[in-house]
PDB file of C-alpha atoms in Angstrom:
ATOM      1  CA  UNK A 260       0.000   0.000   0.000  1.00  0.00           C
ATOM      2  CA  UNK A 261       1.347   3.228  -0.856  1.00  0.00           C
ATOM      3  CA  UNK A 262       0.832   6.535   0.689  1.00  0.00           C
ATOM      4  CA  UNK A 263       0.646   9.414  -1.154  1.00  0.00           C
ATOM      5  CA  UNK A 264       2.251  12.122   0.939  1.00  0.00           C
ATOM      6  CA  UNK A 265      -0.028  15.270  -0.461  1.00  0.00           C
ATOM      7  CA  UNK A 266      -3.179  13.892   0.838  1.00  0.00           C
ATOM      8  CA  UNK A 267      -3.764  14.875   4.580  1.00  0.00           C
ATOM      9  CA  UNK A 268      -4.082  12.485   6.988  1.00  0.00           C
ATOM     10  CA  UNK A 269      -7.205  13.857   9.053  1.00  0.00           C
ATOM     11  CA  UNK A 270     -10.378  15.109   6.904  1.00  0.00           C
ATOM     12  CA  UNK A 271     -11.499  18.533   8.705  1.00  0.00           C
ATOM     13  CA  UNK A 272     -14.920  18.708  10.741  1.00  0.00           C
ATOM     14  CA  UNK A 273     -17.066  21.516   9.817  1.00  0.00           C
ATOM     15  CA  UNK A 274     -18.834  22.445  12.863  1.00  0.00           C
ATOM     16  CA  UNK A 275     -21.397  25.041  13.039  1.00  0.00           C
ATOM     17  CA  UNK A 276     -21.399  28.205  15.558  1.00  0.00           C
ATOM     18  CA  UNK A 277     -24.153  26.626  17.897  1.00  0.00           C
ATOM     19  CA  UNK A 278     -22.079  22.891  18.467  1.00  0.00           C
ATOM     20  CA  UNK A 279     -18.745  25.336  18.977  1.00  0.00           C
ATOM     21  CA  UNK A 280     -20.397  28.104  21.712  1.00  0.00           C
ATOM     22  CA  UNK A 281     -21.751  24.425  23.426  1.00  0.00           C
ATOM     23  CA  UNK A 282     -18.474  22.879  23.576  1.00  0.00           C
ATOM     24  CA  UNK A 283     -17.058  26.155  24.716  1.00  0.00           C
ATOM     25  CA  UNK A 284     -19.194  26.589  27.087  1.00  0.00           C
ATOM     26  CA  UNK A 285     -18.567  22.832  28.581  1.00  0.00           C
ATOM     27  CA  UNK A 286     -15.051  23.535  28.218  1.00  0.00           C
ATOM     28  CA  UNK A 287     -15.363  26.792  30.795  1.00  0.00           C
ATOM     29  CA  UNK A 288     -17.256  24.574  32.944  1.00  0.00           C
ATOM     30  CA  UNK A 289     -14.141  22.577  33.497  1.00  0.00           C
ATOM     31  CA  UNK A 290     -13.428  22.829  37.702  1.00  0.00           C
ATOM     32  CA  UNK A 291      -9.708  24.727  36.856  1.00  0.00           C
ATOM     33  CA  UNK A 292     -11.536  27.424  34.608  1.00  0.00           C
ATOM     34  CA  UNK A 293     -13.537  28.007  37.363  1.00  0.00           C
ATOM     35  CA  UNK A 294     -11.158  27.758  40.170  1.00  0.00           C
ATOM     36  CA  UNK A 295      -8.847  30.223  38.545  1.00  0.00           C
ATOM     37  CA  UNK A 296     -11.684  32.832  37.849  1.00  0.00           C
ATOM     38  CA  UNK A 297     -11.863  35.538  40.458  1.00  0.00           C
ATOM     39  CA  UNK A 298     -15.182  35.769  42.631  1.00  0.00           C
ATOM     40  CA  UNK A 299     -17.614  37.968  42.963  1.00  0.00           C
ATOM     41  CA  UNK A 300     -15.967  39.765  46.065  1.00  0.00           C
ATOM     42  CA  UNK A 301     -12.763  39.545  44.662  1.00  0.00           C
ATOM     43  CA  UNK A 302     -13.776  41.615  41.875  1.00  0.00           C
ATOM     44  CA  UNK A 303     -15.327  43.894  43.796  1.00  0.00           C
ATOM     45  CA  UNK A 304     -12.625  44.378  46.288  1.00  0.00           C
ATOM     46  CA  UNK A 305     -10.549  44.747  43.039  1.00  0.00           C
ATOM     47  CA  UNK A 306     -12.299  47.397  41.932  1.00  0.00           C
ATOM     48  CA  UNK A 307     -12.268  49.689  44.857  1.00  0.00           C
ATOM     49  CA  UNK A 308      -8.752  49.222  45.566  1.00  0.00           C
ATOM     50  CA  UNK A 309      -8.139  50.589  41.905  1.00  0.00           C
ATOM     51  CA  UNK A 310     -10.814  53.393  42.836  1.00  0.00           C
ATOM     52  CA  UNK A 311      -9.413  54.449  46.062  1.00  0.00           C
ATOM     53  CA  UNK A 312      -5.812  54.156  44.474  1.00  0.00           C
ATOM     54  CA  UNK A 313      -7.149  56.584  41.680  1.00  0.00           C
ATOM     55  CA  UNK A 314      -8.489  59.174  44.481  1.00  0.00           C
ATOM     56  CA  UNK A 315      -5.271  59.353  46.546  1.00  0.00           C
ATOM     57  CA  UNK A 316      -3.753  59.425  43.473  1.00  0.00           C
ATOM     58  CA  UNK A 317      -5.614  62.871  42.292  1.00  0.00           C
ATOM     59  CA  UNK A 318      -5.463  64.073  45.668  1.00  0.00           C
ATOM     60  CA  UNK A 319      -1.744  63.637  45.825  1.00  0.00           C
ATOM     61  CA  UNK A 320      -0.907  65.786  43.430  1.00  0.00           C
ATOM     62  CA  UNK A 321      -2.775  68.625  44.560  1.00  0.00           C
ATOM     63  CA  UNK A 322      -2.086  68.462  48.274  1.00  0.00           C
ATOM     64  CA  UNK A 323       1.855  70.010  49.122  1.00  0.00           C
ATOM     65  CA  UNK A 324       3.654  66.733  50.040  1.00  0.00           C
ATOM     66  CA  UNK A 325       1.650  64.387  48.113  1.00  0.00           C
ATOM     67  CA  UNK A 326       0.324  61.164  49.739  1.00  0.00           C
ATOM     68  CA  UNK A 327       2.510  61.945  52.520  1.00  0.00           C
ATOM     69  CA  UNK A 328       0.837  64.737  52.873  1.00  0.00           C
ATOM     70  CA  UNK A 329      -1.974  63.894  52.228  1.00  0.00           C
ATOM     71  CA  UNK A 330      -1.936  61.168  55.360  1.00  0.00           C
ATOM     72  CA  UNK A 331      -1.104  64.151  57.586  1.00  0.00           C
ATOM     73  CA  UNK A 332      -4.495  66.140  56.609  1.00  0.00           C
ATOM     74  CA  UNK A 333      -6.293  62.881  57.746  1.00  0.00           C
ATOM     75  CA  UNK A 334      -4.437  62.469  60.787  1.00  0.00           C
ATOM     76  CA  UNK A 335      -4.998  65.724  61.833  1.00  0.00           C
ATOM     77  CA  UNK A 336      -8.855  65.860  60.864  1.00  0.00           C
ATOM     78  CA  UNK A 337      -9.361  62.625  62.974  1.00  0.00           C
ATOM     79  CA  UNK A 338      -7.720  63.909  65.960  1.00  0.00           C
ATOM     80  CA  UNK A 339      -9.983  67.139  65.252  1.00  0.00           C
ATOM     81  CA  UNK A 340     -13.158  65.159  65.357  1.00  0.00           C
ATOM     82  CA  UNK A 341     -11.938  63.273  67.959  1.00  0.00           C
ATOM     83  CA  UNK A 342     -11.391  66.310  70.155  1.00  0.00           C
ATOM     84  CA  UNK A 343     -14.404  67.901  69.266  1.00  0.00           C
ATOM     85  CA  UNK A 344     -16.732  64.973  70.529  1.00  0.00           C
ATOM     86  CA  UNK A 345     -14.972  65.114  73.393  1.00  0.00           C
ATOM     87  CA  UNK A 346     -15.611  68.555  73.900  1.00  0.00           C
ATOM     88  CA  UNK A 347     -18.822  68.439  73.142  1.00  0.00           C
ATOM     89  CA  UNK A 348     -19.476  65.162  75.182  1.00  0.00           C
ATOM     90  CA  UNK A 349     -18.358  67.310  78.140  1.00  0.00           C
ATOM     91  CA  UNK A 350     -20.996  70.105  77.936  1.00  0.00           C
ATOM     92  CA  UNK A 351     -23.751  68.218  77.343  1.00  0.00           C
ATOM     93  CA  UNK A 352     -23.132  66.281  80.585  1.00  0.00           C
ATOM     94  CA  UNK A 353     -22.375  69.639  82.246  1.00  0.00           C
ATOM     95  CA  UNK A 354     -25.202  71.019  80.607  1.00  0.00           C
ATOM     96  CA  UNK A 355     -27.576  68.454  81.603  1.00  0.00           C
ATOM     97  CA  UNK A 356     -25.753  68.286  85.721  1.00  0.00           C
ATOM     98  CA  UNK A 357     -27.164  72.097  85.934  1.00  0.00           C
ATOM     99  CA  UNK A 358     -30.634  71.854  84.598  1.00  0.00           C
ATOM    100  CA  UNK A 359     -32.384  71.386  88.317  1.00  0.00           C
ATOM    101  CA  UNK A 360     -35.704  72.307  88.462  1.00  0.00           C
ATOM    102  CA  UNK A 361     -35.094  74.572  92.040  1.00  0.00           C
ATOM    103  CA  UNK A 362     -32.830  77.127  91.561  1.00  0.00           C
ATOM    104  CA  UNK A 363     -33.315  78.524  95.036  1.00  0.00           C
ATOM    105  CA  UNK A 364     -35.551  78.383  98.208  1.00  0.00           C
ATOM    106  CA  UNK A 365     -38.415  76.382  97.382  1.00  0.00           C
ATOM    107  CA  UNK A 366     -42.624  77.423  97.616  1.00  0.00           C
ATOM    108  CA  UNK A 367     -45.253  75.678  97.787  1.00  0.00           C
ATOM    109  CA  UNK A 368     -47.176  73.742  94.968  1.00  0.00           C
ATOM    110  CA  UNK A 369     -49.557  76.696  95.630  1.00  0.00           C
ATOM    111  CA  UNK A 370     -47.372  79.328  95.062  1.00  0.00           C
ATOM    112  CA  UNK A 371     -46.049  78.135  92.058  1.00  0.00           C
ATOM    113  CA  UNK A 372     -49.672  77.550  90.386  1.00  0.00           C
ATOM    114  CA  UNK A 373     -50.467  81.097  91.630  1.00  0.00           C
ATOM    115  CA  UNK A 374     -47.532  82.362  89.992  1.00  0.00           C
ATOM    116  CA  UNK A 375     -47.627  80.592  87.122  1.00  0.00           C
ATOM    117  CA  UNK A 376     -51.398  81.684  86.420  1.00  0.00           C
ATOM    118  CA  UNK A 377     -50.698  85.096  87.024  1.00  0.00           C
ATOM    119  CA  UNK A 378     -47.624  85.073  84.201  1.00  0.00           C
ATOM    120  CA  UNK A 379     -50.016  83.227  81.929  1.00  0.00           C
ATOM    121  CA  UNK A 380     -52.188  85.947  82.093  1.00  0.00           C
ATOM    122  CA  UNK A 381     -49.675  88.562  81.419  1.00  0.00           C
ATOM    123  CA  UNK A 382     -48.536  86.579  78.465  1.00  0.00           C
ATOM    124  CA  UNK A 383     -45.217  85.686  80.053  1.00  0.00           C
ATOM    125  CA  UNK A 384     -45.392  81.960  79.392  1.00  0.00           C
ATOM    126  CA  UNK A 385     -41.445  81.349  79.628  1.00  0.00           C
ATOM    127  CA  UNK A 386     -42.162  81.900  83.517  1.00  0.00           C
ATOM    128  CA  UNK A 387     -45.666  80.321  83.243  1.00  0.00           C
ATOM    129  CA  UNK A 388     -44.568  76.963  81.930  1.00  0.00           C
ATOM    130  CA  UNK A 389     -41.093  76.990  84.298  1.00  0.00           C
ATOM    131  CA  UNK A 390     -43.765  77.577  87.373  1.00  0.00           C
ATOM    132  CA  UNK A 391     -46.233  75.356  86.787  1.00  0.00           C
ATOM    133  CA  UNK A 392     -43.950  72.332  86.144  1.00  0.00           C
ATOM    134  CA  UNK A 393     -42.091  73.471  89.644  1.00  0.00           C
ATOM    135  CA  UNK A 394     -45.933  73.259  90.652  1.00  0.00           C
ATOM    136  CA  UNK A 395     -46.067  69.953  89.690  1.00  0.00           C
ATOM    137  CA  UNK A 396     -42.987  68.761  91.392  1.00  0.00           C
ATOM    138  CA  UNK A 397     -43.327  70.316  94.618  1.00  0.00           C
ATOM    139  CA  UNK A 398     -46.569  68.896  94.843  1.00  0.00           C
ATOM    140  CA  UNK A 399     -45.480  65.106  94.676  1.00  0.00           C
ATOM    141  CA  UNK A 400     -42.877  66.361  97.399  1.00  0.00           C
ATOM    142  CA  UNK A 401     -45.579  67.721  99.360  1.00  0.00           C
ATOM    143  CA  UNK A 402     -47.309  64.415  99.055  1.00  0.00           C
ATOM    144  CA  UNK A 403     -43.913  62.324  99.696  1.00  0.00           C
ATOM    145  CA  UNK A 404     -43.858  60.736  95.995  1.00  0.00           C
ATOM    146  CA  UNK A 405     -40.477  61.850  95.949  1.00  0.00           C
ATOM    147  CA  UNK A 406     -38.183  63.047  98.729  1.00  0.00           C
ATOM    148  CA  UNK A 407     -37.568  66.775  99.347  1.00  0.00           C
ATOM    149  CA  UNK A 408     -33.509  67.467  98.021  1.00  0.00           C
ATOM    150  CA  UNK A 409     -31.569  69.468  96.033  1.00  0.00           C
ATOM    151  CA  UNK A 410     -30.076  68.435  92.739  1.00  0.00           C
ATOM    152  CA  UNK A 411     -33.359  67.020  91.424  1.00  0.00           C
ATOM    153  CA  UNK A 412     -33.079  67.576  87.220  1.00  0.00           C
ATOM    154  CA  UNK A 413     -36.492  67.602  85.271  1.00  0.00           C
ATOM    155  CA  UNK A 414     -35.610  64.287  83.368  1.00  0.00           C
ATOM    156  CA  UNK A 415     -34.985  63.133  87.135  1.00  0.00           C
ATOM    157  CA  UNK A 416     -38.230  64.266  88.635  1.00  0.00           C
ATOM    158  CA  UNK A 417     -40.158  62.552  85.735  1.00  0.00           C
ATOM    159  CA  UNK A 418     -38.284  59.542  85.659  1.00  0.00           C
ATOM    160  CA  UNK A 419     -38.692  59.083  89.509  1.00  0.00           C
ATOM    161  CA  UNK A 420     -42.501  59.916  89.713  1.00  0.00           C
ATOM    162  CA  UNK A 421     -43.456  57.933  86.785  1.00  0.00           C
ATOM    163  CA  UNK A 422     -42.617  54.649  89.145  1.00  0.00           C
ATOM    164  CA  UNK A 423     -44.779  55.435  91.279  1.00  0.00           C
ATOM    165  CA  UNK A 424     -47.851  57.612  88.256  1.00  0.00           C
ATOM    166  CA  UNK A 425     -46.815  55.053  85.968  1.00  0.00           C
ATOM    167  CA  UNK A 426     -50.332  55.932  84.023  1.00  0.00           C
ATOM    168  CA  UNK A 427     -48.843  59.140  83.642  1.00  0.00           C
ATOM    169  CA  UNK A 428     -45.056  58.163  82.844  1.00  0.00           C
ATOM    170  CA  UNK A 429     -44.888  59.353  79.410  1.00  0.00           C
ATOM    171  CA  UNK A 430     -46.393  62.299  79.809  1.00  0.00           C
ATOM    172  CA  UNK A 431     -44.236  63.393  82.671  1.00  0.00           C
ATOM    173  CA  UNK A 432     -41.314  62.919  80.586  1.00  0.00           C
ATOM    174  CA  UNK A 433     -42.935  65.165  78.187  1.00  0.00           C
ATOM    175  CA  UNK A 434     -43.664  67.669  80.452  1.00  0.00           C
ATOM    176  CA  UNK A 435     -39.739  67.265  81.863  1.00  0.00           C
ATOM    177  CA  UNK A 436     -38.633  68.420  78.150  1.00  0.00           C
ATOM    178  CA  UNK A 437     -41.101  71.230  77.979  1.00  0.00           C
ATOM    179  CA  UNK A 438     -39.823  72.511  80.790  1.00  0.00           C
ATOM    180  CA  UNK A 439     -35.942  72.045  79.883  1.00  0.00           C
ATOM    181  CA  UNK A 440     -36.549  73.539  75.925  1.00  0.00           C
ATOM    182  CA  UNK A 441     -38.226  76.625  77.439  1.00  0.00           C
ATOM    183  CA  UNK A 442     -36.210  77.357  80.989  1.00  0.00           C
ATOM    184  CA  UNK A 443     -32.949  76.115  79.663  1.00  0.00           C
ATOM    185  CA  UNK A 444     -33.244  75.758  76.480  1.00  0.00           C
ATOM    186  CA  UNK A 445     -34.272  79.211  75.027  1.00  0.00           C
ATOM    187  CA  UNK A 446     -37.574  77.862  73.313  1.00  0.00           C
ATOM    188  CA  UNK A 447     -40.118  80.347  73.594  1.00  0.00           C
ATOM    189  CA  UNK A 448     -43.264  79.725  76.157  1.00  0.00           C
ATOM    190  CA  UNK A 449     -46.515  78.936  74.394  1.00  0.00           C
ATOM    191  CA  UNK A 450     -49.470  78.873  75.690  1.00  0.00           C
ATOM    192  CA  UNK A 451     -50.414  75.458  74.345  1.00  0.00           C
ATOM    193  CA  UNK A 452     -47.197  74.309  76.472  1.00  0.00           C
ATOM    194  CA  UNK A 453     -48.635  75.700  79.835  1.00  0.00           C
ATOM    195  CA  UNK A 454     -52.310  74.384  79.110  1.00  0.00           C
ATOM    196  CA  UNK A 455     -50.439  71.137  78.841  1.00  0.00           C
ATOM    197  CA  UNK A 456     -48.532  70.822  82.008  1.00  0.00           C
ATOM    198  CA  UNK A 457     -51.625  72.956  83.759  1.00  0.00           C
ATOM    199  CA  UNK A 458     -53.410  69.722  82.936  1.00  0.00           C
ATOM    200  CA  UNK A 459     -51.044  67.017  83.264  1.00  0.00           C
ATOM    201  CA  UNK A 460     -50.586  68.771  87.135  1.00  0.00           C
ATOM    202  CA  UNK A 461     -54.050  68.415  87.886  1.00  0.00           C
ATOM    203  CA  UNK A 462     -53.809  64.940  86.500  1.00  0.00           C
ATOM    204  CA  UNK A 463     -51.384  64.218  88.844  1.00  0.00           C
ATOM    205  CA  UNK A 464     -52.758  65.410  91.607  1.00  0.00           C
ATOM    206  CA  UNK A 465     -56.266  62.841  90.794  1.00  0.00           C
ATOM    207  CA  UNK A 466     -53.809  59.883  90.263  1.00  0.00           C
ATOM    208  CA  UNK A 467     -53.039  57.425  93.435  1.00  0.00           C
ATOM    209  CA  UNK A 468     -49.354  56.174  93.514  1.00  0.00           C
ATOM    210  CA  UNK A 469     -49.160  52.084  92.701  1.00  0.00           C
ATOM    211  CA  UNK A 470     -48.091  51.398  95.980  1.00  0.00           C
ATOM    212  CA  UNK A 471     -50.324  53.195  98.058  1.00  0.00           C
ATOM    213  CA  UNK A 472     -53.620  51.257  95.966  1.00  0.00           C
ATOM    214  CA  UNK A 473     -52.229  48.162  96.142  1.00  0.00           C
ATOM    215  CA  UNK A 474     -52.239  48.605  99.693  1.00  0.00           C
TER     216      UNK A 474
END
């Protein structure tokens, strides 16, 4: 048998485009193809690093120093926010240590409602709503709800009285705040303000403590 070296020795497939996208697509199914692809995460991660390389990059070469530079600014505005909460931390708790309800020698419940009626009717409500939530306190002290001492905040007076009102907890709280925006604060007095603590006294003074009905 003789060979005749010009003929090839493998006849050529045709295949069409849908059997070669198939067999390339069970080719890239092959576990290495897809152990060597990057995930998800990976690509992601990628991407930022490139993005945040391209910031410090622009921002280098504006800033004296470049990234060097650069670092320093962020240093420094770190240690800026840092001190400022710090600051800030500090007189809000001093802030809120010197917002007592009685400033000075105490009245009665009384007194205060007198007073504050008598400002509400001159349309001084900044001293209206401040006396009538004194009012309010001084009467649970006059009734022993809470003990008579200095130091007492608003939030504190609430807090401590709605134990024993707890029907009325929330809206003592409420009250506390009115009277801390308006006396401390600088919000103005409205009149809607001292109708609400006018009632939420008189509330007060209807409601038996938990422990005394459940004796």
């Amino acid at each position: 048998m003789v060979t005749l070296p010009f003929l090839p020795r493998d006849v050529p497939v045709d295949i069409d485009r849908d059997t070669a996208r198939r067999a390339a697509q069970e080719e890239l199914t092959d576990p290495k193809y897809q152990q060597a692809r990057p995930s998800v995460l990976q690509q992601v991660a990628q991407w930022l690093g490139e993005q945040l390389e391209k910031l410090l990059n622009g921002l280098s070469s504006v800033v004296p120093g470049g990234i060097f530079g650069l670092l320093l600014i962020l240093v420094l505005l770190i240690v800026l926010v840092v001190v400022i909460r710090l600051r800030t931390g500090k007189i809000a708790r001093a802030a809120r240590a010197d917002r007592l309800v009685f400033d000075g020698k105490r009245q009665s419940a009384d007194d205060y409602r007198r007073s504050a009626a008598e400002a509400a009717a001159a349309g001084r409500y900044d001293d209206a709503v401040r006396d009538r939530f004194r009012a309010l306190v001084r009467a649970l002290e006059e009734r022993a709800l809470l003990d008579v001492r200095s130091g007492r905040t608003a939030d504190e007076a609430a807090a401590e009285a709605g134990v024993l009102l707890p029907i009325v907890a929330s809206e003592l709280r409420q009250g506390a705040r009115l009277f801390d925006d308006v006396h401390y604060g600088g919000r103005e007095g409205t009149e809607a303000a001292y109708r609400t603590l006018t009632e939420l006294d008189e509330r007060c003074r209807r409601e038996r403590p938990v422990v005394m009905a459940a004796s």
